[in-house]
PDB file of C-alpha atoms and ligand atoms in Angstrom:
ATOM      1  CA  UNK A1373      -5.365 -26.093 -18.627  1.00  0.00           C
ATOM      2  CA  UNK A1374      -2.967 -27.056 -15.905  1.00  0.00           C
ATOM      3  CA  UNK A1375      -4.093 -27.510 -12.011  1.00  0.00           C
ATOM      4  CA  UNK A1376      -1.801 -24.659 -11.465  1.00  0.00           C
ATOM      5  CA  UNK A1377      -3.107 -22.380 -14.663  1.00  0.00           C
ATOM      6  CA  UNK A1378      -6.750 -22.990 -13.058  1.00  0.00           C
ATOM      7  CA  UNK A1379      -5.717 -22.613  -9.170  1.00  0.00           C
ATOM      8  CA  UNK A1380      -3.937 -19.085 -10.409  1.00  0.00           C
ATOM      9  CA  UNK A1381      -6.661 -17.864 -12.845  1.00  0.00           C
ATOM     10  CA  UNK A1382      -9.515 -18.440 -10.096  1.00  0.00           C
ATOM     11  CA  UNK A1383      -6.878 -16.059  -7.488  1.00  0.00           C
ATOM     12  CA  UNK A1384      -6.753 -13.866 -10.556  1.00  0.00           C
ATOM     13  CA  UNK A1385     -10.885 -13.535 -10.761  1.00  0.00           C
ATOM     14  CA  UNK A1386     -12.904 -16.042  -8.230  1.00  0.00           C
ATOM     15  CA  UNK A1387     -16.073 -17.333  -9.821  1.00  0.00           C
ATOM     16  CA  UNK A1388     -18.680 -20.092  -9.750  1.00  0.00           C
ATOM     17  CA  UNK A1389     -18.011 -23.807  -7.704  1.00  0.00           C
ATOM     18  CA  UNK A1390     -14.091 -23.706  -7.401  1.00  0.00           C
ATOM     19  CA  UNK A1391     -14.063 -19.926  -7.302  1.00  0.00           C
ATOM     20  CA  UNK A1392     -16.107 -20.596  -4.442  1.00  0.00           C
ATOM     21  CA  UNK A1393     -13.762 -23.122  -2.762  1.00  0.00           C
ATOM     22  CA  UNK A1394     -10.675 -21.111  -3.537  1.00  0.00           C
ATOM     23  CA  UNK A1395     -12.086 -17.832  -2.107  1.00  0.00           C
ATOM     24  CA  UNK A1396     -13.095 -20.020   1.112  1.00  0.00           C
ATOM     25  CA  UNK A1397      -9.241 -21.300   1.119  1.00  0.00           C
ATOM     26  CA  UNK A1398      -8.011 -18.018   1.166  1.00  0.00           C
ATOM     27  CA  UNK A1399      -9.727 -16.677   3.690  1.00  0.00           C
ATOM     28  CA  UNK A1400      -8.023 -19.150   5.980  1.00  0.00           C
ATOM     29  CA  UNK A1401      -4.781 -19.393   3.907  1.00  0.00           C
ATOM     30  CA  UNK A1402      -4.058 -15.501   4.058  1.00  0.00           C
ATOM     31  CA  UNK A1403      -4.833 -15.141   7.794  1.00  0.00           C
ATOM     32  CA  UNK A1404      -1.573 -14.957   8.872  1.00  0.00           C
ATOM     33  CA  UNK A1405       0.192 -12.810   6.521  1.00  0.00           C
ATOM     34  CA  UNK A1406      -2.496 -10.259   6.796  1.00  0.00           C
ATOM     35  CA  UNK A1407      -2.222 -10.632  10.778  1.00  0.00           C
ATOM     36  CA  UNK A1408       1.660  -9.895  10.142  1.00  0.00           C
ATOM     37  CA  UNK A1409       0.484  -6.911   7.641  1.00  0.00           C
ATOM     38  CA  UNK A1410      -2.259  -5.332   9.474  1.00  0.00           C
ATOM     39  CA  UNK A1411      -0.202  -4.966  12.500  1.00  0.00           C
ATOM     40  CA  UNK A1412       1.739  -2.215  11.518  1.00  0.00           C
ATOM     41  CA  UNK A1413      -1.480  -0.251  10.407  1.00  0.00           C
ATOM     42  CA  UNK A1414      -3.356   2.249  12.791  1.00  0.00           C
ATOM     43  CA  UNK A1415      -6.712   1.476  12.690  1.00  0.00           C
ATOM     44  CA  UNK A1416      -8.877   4.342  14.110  1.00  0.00           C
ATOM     45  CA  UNK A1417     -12.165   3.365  15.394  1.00  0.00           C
ATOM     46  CA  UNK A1418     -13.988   5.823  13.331  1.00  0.00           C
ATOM     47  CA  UNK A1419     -11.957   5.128  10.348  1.00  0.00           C
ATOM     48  CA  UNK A1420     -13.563   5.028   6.844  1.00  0.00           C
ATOM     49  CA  UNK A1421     -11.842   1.824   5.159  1.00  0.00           C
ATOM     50  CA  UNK A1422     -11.877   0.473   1.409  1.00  0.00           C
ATOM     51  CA  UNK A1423     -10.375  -2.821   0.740  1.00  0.00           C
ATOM     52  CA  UNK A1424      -9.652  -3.314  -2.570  1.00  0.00           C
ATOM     53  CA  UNK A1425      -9.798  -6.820  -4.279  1.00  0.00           C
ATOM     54  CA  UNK A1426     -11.642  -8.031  -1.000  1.00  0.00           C
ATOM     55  CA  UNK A1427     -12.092 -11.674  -2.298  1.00  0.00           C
ATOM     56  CA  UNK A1428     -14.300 -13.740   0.082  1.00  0.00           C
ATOM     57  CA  UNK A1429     -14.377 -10.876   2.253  1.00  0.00           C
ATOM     58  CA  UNK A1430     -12.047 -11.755   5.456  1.00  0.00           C
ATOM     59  CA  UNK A1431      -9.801  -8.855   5.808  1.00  0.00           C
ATOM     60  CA  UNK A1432     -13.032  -6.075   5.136  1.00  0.00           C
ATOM     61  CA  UNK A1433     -14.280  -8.287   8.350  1.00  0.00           C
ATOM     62  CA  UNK A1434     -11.676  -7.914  10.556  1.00  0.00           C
ATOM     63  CA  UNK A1435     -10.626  -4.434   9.686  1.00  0.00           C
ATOM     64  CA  UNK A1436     -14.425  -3.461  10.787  1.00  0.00           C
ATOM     65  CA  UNK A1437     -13.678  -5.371  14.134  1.00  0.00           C
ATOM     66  CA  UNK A1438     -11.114  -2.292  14.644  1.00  0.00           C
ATOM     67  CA  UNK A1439     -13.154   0.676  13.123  1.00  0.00           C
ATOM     68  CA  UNK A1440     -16.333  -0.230  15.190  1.00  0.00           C
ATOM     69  CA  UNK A1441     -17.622   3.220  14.932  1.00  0.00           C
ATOM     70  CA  UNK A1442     -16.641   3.622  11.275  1.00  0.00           C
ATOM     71  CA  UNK A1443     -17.380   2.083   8.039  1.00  0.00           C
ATOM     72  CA  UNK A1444     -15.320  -0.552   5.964  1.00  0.00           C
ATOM     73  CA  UNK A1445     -15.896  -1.044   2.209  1.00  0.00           C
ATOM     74  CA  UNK A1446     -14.862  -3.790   0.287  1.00  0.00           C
ATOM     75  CA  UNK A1447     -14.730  -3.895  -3.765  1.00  0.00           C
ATOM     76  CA  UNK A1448     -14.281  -6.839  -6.029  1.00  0.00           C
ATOM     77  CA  UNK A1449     -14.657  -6.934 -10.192  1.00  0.00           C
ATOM     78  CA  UNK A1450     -15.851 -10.593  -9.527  1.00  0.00           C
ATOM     79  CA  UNK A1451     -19.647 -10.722  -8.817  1.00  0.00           C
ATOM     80  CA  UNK A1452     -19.210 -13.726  -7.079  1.00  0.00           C
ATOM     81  CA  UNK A1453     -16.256 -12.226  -4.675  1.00  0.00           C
ATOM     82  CA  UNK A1454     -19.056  -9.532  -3.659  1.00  0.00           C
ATOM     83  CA  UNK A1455     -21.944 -12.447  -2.963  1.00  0.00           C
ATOM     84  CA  UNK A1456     -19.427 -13.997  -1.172  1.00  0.00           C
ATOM     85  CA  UNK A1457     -17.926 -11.236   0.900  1.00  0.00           C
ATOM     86  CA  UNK A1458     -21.690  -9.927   1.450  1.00  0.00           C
ATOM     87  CA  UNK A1459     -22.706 -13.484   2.993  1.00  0.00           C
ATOM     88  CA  UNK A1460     -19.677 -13.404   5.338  1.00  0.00           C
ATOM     89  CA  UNK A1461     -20.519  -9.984   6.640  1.00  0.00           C
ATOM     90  CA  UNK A1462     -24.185  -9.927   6.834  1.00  0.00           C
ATOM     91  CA  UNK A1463     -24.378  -9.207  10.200  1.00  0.00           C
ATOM     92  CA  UNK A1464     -22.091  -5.641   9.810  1.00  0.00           C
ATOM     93  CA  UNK A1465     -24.140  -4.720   6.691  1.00  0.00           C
ATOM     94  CA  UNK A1466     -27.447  -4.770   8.385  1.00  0.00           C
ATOM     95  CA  UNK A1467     -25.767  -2.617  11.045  1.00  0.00           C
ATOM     96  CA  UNK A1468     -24.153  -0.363   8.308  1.00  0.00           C
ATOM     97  CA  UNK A1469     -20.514  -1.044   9.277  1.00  0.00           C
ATOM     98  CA  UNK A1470     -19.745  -2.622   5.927  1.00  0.00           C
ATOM     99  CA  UNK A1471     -20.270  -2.316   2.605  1.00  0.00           C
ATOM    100  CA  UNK A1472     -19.772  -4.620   0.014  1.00  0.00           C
ATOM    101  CA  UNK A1473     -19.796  -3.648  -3.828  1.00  0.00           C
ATOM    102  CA  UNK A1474     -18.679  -4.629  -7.365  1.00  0.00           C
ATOM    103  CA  UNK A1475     -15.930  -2.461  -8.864  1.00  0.00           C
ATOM    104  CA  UNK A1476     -12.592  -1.871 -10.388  1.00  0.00           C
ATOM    105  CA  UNK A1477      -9.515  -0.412  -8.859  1.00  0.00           C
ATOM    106  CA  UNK A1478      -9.227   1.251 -12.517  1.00  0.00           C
ATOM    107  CA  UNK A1479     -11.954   3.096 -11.677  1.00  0.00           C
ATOM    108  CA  UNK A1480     -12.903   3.720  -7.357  1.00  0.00           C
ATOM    109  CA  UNK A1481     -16.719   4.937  -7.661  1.00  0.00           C
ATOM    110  CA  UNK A1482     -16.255   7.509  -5.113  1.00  0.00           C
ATOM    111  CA  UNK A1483     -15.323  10.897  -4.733  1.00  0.00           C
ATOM    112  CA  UNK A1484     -11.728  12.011  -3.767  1.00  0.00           C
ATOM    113  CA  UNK A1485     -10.113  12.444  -0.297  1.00  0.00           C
ATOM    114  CA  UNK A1486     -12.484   9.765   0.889  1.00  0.00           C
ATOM    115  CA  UNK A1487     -10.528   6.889   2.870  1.00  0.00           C
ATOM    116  CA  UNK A1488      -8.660   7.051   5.644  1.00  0.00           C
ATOM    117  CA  UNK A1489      -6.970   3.857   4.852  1.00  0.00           C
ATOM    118  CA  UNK A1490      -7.291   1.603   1.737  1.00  0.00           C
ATOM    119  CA  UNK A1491      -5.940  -2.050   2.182  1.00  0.00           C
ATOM    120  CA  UNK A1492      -4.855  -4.301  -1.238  1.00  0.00           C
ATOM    121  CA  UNK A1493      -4.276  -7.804  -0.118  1.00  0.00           C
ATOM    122  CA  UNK A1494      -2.714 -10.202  -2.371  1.00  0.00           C
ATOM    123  CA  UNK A1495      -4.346  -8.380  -5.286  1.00  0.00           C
ATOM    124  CA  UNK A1496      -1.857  -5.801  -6.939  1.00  0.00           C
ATOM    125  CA  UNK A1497      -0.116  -8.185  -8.923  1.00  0.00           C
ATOM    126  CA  UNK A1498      -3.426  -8.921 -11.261  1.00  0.00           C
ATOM    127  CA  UNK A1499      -4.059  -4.841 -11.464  1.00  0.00           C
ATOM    128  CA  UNK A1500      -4.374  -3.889 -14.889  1.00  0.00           C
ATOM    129  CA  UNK A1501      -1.818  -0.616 -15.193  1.00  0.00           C
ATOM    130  CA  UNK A1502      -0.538  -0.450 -11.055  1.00  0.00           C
ATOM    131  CA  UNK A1503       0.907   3.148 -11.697  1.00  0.00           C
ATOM    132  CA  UNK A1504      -2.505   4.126 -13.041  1.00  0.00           C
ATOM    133  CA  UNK A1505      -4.685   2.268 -10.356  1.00  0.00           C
ATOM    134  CA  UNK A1506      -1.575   3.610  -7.456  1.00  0.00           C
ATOM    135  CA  UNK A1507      -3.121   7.075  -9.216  1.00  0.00           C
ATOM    136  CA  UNK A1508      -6.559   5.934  -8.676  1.00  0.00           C
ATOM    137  CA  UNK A1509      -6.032   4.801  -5.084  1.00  0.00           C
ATOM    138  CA  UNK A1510      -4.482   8.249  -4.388  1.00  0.00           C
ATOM    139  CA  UNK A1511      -7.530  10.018  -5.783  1.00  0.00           C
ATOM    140  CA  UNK A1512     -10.089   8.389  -3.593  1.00  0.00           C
ATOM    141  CA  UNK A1513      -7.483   8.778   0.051  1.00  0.00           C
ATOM    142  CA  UNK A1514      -7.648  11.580   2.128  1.00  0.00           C
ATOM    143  CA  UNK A1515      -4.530  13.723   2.727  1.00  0.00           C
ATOM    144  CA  UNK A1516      -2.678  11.999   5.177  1.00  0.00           C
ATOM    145  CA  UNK A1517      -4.730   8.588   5.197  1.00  0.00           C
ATOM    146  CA  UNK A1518      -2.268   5.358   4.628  1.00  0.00           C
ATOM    147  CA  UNK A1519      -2.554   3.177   1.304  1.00  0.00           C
ATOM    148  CA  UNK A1520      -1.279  -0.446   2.606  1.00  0.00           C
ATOM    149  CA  UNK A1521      -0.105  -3.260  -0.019  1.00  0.00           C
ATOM    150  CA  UNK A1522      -0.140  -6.644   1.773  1.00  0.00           C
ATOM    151  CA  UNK A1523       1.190 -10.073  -0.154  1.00  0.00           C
ATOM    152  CA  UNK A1524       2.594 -13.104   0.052  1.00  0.00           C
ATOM    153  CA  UNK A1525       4.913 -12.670  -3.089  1.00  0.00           C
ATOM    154  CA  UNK A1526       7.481 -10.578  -4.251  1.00  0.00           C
ATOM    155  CA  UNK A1527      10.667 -10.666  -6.564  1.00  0.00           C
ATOM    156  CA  UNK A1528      13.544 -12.060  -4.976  1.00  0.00           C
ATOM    157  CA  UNK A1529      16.371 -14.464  -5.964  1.00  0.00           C
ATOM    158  CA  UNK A1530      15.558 -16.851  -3.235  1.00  0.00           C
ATOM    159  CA  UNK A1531      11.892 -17.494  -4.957  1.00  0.00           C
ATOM    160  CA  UNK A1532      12.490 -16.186  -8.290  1.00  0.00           C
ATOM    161  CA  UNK A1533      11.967 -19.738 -10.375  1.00  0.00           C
ATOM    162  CA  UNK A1534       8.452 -19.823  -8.552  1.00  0.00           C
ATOM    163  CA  UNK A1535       7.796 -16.837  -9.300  1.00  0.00           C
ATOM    164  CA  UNK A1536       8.922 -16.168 -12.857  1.00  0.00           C
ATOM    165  CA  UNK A1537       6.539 -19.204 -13.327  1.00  0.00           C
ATOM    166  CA  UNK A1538       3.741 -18.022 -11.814  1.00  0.00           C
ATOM    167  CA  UNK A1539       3.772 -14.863 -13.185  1.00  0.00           C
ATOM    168  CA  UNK A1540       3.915 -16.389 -16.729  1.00  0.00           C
ATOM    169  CA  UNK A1541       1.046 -18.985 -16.186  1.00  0.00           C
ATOM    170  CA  UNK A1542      -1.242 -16.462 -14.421  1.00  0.00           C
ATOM    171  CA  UNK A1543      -0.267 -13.113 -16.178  1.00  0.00           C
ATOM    172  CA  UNK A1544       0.839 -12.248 -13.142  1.00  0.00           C
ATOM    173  CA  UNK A1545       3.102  -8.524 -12.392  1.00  0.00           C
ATOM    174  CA  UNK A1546       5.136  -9.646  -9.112  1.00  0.00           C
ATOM    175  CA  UNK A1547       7.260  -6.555  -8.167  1.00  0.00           C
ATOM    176  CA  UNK A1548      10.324  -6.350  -6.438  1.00  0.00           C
ATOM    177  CA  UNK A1549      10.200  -3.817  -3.264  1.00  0.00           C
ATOM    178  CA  UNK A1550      12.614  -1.591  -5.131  1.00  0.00           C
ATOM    179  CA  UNK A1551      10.172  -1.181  -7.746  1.00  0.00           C
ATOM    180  CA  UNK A1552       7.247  -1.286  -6.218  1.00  0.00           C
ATOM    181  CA  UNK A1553       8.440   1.657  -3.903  1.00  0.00           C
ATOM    182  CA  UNK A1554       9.721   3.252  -7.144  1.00  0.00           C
ATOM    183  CA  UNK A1555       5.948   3.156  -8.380  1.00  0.00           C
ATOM    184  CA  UNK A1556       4.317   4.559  -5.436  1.00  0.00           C
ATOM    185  CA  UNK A1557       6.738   7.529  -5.155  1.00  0.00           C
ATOM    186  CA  UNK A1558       6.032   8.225  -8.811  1.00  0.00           C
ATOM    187  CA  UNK A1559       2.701   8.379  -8.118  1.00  0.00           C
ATOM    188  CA  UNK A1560       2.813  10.664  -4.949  1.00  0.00           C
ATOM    189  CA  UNK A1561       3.070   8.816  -1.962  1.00  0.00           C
ATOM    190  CA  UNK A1562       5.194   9.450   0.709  1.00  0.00           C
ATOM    191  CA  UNK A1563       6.034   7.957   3.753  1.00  0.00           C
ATOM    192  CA  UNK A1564       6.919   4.692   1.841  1.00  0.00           C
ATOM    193  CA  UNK A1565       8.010   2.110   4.361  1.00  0.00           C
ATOM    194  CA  UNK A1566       8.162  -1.690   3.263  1.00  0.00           C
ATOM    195  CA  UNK A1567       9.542  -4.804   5.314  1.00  0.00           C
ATOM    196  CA  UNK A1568       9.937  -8.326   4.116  1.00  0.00           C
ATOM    197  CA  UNK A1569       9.729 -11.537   5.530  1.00  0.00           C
ATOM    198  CA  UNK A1570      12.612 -13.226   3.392  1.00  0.00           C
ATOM    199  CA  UNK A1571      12.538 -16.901   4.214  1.00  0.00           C
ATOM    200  CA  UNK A1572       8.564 -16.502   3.045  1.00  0.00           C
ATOM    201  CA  UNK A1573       8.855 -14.027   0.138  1.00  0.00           C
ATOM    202  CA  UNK A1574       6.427 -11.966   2.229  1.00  0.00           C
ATOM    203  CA  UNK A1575       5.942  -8.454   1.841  1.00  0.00           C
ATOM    204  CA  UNK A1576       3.988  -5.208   3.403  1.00  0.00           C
ATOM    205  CA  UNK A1577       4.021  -1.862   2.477  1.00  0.00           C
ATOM    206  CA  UNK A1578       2.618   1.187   4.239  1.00  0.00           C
ATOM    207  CA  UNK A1579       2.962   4.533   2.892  1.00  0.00           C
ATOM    208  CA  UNK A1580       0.573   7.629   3.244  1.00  0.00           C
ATOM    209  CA  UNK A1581      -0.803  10.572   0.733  1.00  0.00           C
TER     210      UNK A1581
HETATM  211  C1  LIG B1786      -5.777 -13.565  -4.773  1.00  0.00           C
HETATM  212  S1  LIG B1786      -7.360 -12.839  -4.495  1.00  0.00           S
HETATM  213  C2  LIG B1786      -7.159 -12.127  -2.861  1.00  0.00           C
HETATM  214  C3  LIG B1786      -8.481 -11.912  -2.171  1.00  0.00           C
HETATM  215  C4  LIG B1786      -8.403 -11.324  -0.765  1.00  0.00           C
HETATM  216  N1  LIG B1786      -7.847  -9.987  -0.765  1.00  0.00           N
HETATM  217  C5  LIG B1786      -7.618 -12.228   0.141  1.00  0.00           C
HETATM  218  O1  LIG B1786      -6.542 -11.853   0.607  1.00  0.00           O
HETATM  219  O2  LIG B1786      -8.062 -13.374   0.389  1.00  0.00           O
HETATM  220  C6  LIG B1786      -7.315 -11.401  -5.553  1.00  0.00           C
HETATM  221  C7  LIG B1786      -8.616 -10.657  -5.573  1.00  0.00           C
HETATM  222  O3  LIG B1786      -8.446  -9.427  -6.272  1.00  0.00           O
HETATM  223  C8  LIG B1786      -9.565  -9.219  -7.117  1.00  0.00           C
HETATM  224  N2  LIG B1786      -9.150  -8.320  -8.209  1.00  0.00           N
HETATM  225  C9  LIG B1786      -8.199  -8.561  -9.137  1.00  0.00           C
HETATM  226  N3  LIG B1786      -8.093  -7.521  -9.987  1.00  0.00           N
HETATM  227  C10 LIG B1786      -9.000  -6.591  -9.579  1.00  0.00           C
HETATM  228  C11 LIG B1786      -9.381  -5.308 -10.058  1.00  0.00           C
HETATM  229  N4  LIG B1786      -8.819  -4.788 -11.166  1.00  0.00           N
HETATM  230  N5  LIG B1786     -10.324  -4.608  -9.390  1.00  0.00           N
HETATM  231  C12 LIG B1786     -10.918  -5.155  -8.287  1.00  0.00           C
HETATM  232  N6  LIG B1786     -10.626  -6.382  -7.807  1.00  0.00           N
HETATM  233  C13 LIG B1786      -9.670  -7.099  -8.435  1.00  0.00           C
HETATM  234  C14 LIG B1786      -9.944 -10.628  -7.567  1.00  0.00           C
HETATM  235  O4  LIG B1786     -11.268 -10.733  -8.049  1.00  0.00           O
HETATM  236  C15 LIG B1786      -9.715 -11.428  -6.293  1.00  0.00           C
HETATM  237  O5  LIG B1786     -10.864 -11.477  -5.483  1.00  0.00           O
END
């Protein structure tokens, strides 16, 4: 397997040693663009968060750092991702401001109208079925609570040869904001506002239930 085919199948589902290094990477390498993606979001301090896809467990961190009085979860299918995430935010557990679990977006283990805002950083594009798991994310948000997609690819002529190869090597699905606003709408969400950083392919997306 190519350095590239491994780098993308560890983003794709972090596990064991370079799982481990990868997941520490991206907490650092992702810092900015979810700094650039978070800022648009109100963050009550009482909110009740789930981060989907939470990786090594970075964003679920500073999210809590906002909703001080509330609760952030974060979910992960990779067992490691949720050791991981749990070991960076020991401290919040033990004062029951975070939770860490294992889960898929495919199916949320909680009840609906739960979140007040549900964060997916740089994780959409290795969802299963995104209209189903847009569904899914919709169950599990309370009326008027804000679903926000943050990442650091979409499709675009400028990056289109990266990304056309990416997205073959890694089985990735990298949607262009046209379609990925298309998605959410067909799904029920309103409010569907997305800005782009062009010159870095970036891309966030806010839009509410
Ligand atoms: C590229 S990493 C991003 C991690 C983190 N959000 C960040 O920005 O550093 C993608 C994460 O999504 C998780 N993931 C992918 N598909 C998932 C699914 N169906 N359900 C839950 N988590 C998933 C992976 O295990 C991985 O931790």
């Amino acid at each position: 397997m190519s350095e590239i085919a491994k780098r993308l199948n560890q983003c794709r589902k972090p596990t064991g040693d370079l799982g481990k290094i990868i997941v520490e990477d991206m907490n650092k390498s992702h810092f900015n663009l979810t700094s650039w993606g978070l800022e648009k979001i109100n963050i009550e301090n009482d909110f009740l968060v789930l981060d989907i896809g939470c990786g090594g467990g970075k964003t679920v961190n500073r999210i809590a750092e906002r909703a001080d009085k509330g609760k952030v979860y974060g979910m992960d299918y990779s067992d490691d991702c949720v050791k991981w995430s749990i070991d960076l935010n020991i401290n919040l557990i033990k004062e029951n401001k975070v939770e860490i679990f294992q889960g898929t977006v495919e199916n949320i283990p909680f009840e609906a109208e739960k979140f007040d805002l549900i964060t997916a950083v740089e994780t959409i594009y290795f969802w299963p079925d995104v209209k189903a798991n847009f569904s899914e994310v919709r169950r599990v948000l309370k009326t008027g609570g804000t679903f926000a997609i943050i990442n650091e690819m979409y499709d675009s002529e400028a990056f289109r040869d990266r990304n056309n190869e990416f997205a073959a090597i890694g089985n990735m699905n990298i949607l262009s904001s046209e379609e990925l606003k298309i998605v959410l709408s067909e799904v029920g969400f309103n409010d569907i506002e997305i800005d782009l950083v062009e010159e870095k392919n970036w891309l966030r997306c806010v839009c509410s239930k």
